[in-house]
C-alpha cells in the first residue's frame, strides 16, 4: 500500500490561467493565415504541445505547410505569446494555489511541476514561484508530449519517489491521460464533463486541502488504497 508523498502539478490552467494568452497569440497568427479560430477551438489546444497546437489550427484552416514553415510560424506565435507572458503578474496565480502548495509543503509532501510548456521557466519567474517546487520538468526536458507520461515519470524520479507515491493535478484531458498512462491517479481541475476520466474533479485548488483530496481518493475504493503521509 503506497503512501502519497509527491504531488505533480501541471502549470497552464492549474497554477495560472495562461490559456487566454495562448489564445490571443494563436488568434493573431491565425488571422495572418486567414484561418477562422475561436475560443472554442482554443479548448482543443489545452495541454497540447506548441507544434501539435499549430497542426490543429492548420487542420481547421485546411492548410498544409512544410515543417520549416511550421517552425517559422510557431516562433512568430511564441514571440507574440511572450509579450503577454512578460507582463504576467503574481496576482494571476489561480485562487487558492499559494495556500494549497504551502499547506502541502508544511505537511511534508514533495511537489514538482510537470508542464508541456517550453516557457515554464519564464512563467515561474514572473510569478515569483521559481523556488517553490522541489523539481521542475518542462517542455524543454522531454521528448514526448502528453498524453505520454514522460513528463510526470520524470517528475516523480526527480523527487526521488516511486510513481505509485505520486498524484497528478491537471486541467487537460491529455494530461489526465498522461497521469493514467504513467500509472498515477489524476485530480482534474475544471468541470467533470470536460475531464470525464479524472479520478476526482474539483473546480480549483481553493477551499480544499491535500488531506481532503487524499481521503476522497481513499473513498473511491477502486482497488487502490491511498494513505496520508
Ligand atoms: C501547455 C498548454 O501547458 O503548454 C498548451 O496547455 C501549450 O496550450 C503547451 O501549447 C506548450 O506551451 P509553450 O509555452 O511551450 O508554447
Ligand atoms: Mg494545463
PDB file of N, CA, C and O and ligand atoms in Angstrom, residues 10 12 22 45-50 53 77-78 81 115-119, ligand 1:
ATOM      1  N   UNK A  10       0.555  20.282 -13.162  1.00  0.00           N
ATOM      2  CA  UNK A  10       0.633  20.937 -14.459  1.00  0.00           C
ATOM      3  C   UNK A  10       0.702  22.441 -14.167  1.00  0.00           C
ATOM      4  O   UNK A  10       0.345  22.877 -13.063  1.00  0.00           O
ATOM      5  N   UNK A  12       0.001  25.423 -16.821  1.00  0.00           N
ATOM      6  CA  UNK A  12      -1.026  26.227 -17.503  1.00  0.00           C
ATOM      7  C   UNK A  12      -2.417  25.684 -17.173  1.00  0.00           C
ATOM      8  O   UNK A  12      -2.725  24.543 -17.496  1.00  0.00           O
ATOM      9  N   UNK A  22      -2.362  32.230 -24.689  1.00  0.00           N
ATOM     10  CA  UNK A  22      -2.122  31.331 -25.827  1.00  0.00           C
ATOM     11  C   UNK A  22      -3.159  31.637 -26.910  1.00  0.00           C
ATOM     12  O   UNK A  22      -2.837  31.731 -28.088  1.00  0.00           O
ATOM     13  N   UNK A  45      -6.604  23.008 -27.663  1.00  0.00           N
ATOM     14  CA  UNK A  45      -5.143  23.174 -27.583  1.00  0.00           C
ATOM     15  C   UNK A  45      -4.609  23.006 -26.163  1.00  0.00           C
ATOM     16  O   UNK A  45      -3.404  22.971 -25.938  1.00  0.00           O
ATOM     17  N   UNK A  46      -5.516  22.901 -25.184  1.00  0.00           N
ATOM     18  CA  UNK A  46      -5.090  22.806 -23.787  1.00  0.00           C
ATOM     19  C   UNK A  46      -4.282  21.533 -23.544  1.00  0.00           C
ATOM     20  O   UNK A  46      -4.736  20.442 -23.878  1.00  0.00           O
ATOM     21  N   UNK A  47      -3.113  21.692 -22.997  1.00  0.00           N
ATOM     22  CA  UNK A  47      -2.271  20.537 -22.657  1.00  0.00           C
ATOM     23  C   UNK A  47      -1.498  19.985 -23.831  1.00  0.00           C
ATOM     24  O   UNK A  47      -0.656  19.114 -23.679  1.00  0.00           O
ATOM     25  N   UNK A  48      -1.796  20.511 -25.012  1.00  0.00           N
ATOM     26  CA  UNK A  48      -1.187  20.000 -26.240  1.00  0.00           C
ATOM     27  C   UNK A  48       0.080  20.811 -26.565  1.00  0.00           C
ATOM     28  O   UNK A  48       0.113  22.014 -26.334  1.00  0.00           O
ATOM     29  N   UNK A  49       1.103  20.163 -27.100  1.00  0.00           N
ATOM     30  CA  UNK A  49       2.366  20.870 -27.367  1.00  0.00           C
ATOM     31  C   UNK A  49       2.171  21.982 -28.408  1.00  0.00           C
ATOM     32  O   UNK A  49       1.179  21.999 -29.134  1.00  0.00           O
ATOM     33  N   UNK A  50       3.155  22.866 -28.468  1.00  0.00           N
ATOM     34  CA  UNK A  50       3.072  24.006 -29.399  1.00  0.00           C
ATOM     35  C   UNK A  50       2.897  23.517 -30.838  1.00  0.00           C
ATOM     36  O   UNK A  50       2.048  24.004 -31.574  1.00  0.00           O
ATOM     37  N   UNK A  53      -0.441  21.984 -31.398  1.00  0.00           N
ATOM     38  CA  UNK A  53      -1.459  23.044 -31.396  1.00  0.00           C
ATOM     39  C   UNK A  53      -1.556  23.665 -32.782  1.00  0.00           C
ATOM     40  O   UNK A  53      -2.650  23.870 -33.317  1.00  0.00           O
ATOM     41  N   UNK A  77       4.356  32.880 -33.320  1.00  0.00           N
ATOM     42  CA  UNK A  77       3.321  32.775 -32.272  1.00  0.00           C
ATOM     43  C   UNK A  77       3.971  32.912 -30.888  1.00  0.00           C
ATOM     44  O   UNK A  77       3.477  33.619 -30.011  1.00  0.00           O
ATOM     45  N   UNK A  78       5.100  32.242 -30.700  1.00  0.00           N
ATOM     46  CA  UNK A  78       5.710  32.280 -29.368  1.00  0.00           C
ATOM     47  C   UNK A  78       6.173  33.689 -29.010  1.00  0.00           C
ATOM     48  O   UNK A  78       6.069  34.102 -27.856  1.00  0.00           O
ATOM     49  N   UNK A  81       3.164  35.475 -27.859  1.00  0.00           N
ATOM     50  CA  UNK A  81       2.790  34.942 -26.536  1.00  0.00           C
ATOM     51  C   UNK A  81       3.706  35.520 -25.438  1.00  0.00           C
ATOM     52  O   UNK A  81       3.240  35.929 -24.381  1.00  0.00           O
ATOM     53  N   UNK A 115       5.146  20.301 -16.831  1.00  0.00           N
ATOM     54  CA  UNK A 115       4.467  21.118 -17.838  1.00  0.00           C
ATOM     55  C   UNK A 115       4.970  20.840 -19.248  1.00  0.00           C
ATOM     56  O   UNK A 115       6.158  20.593 -19.453  1.00  0.00           O
ATOM     57  N   UNK A 116       4.051  20.949 -20.209  1.00  0.00           N
ATOM     58  CA  UNK A 116       4.419  20.792 -21.620  1.00  0.00           C
ATOM     59  C   UNK A 116       5.078  22.061 -22.149  1.00  0.00           C
ATOM     60  O   UNK A 116       5.667  22.059 -23.230  1.00  0.00           O
ATOM     61  N   UNK A 117       4.977  23.138 -21.395  1.00  0.00           N
ATOM     62  CA  UNK A 117       5.418  24.428 -21.910  1.00  0.00           C
ATOM     63  C   UNK A 117       6.937  24.593 -21.903  1.00  0.00           C
ATOM     64  O   UNK A 117       7.603  24.277 -20.918  1.00  0.00           O
ATOM     65  N   UNK A 118       7.426  25.164 -22.984  1.00  0.00           N
ATOM     66  CA  UNK A 118       8.847  25.499 -23.051  1.00  0.00           C
ATOM     67  C   UNK A 118       9.089  26.856 -22.393  1.00  0.00           C
ATOM     68  O   UNK A 118      10.219  27.299 -22.289  1.00  0.00           O
ATOM     69  N   UNK A 119       7.997  27.522 -22.011  1.00  0.00           N
ATOM     70  CA  UNK A 119       8.105  28.832 -21.367  1.00  0.00           C
ATOM     71  C   UNK A 119       7.909  28.759 -19.855  1.00  0.00           C
ATOM     72  O   UNK A 119       7.750  29.792 -19.201  1.00  0.00           O
TER      73      UNK A 119
HETATM   74  C1  LIG B   1       0.650  23.588 -22.244  1.00  0.00           C
HETATM   75  C2  LIG B   1      -0.555  24.397 -22.686  1.00  0.00           C
HETATM   76  O1  LIG B   1       0.834  23.703 -20.875  1.00  0.00           O
HETATM   77  O2  LIG B   1       1.813  24.042 -22.922  1.00  0.00           O
HETATM   78  C3  LIG B   1      -0.698  24.317 -24.198  1.00  0.00           C
HETATM   79  O3  LIG B   1      -1.719  23.891 -22.073  1.00  0.00           O
HETATM   80  C4  LIG B   1       0.596  24.788 -24.859  1.00  0.00           C
HETATM   81  O4  LIG B   1      -1.793  25.094 -24.613  1.00  0.00           O
HETATM   82  C5  LIG B   1       1.767  23.954 -24.334  1.00  0.00           C
HETATM   83  O5  LIG B   1       0.503  24.652 -26.260  1.00  0.00           O
HETATM   84  C6  LIG B   1       3.101  24.377 -24.908  1.00  0.00           C
HETATM   85  O6  LIG B   1       3.400  25.670 -24.455  1.00  0.00           O
HETATM   86  P1  LIG B   1       4.557  26.588 -24.967  1.00  0.00           P
HETATM   87  O7  LIG B   1       4.634  27.673 -23.926  1.00  0.00           O
HETATM   88  O8  LIG B   1       5.818  25.754 -24.990  1.00  0.00           O
HETATM   89  O9  LIG B   1       4.201  27.070 -26.317  1.00  0.00           O
END
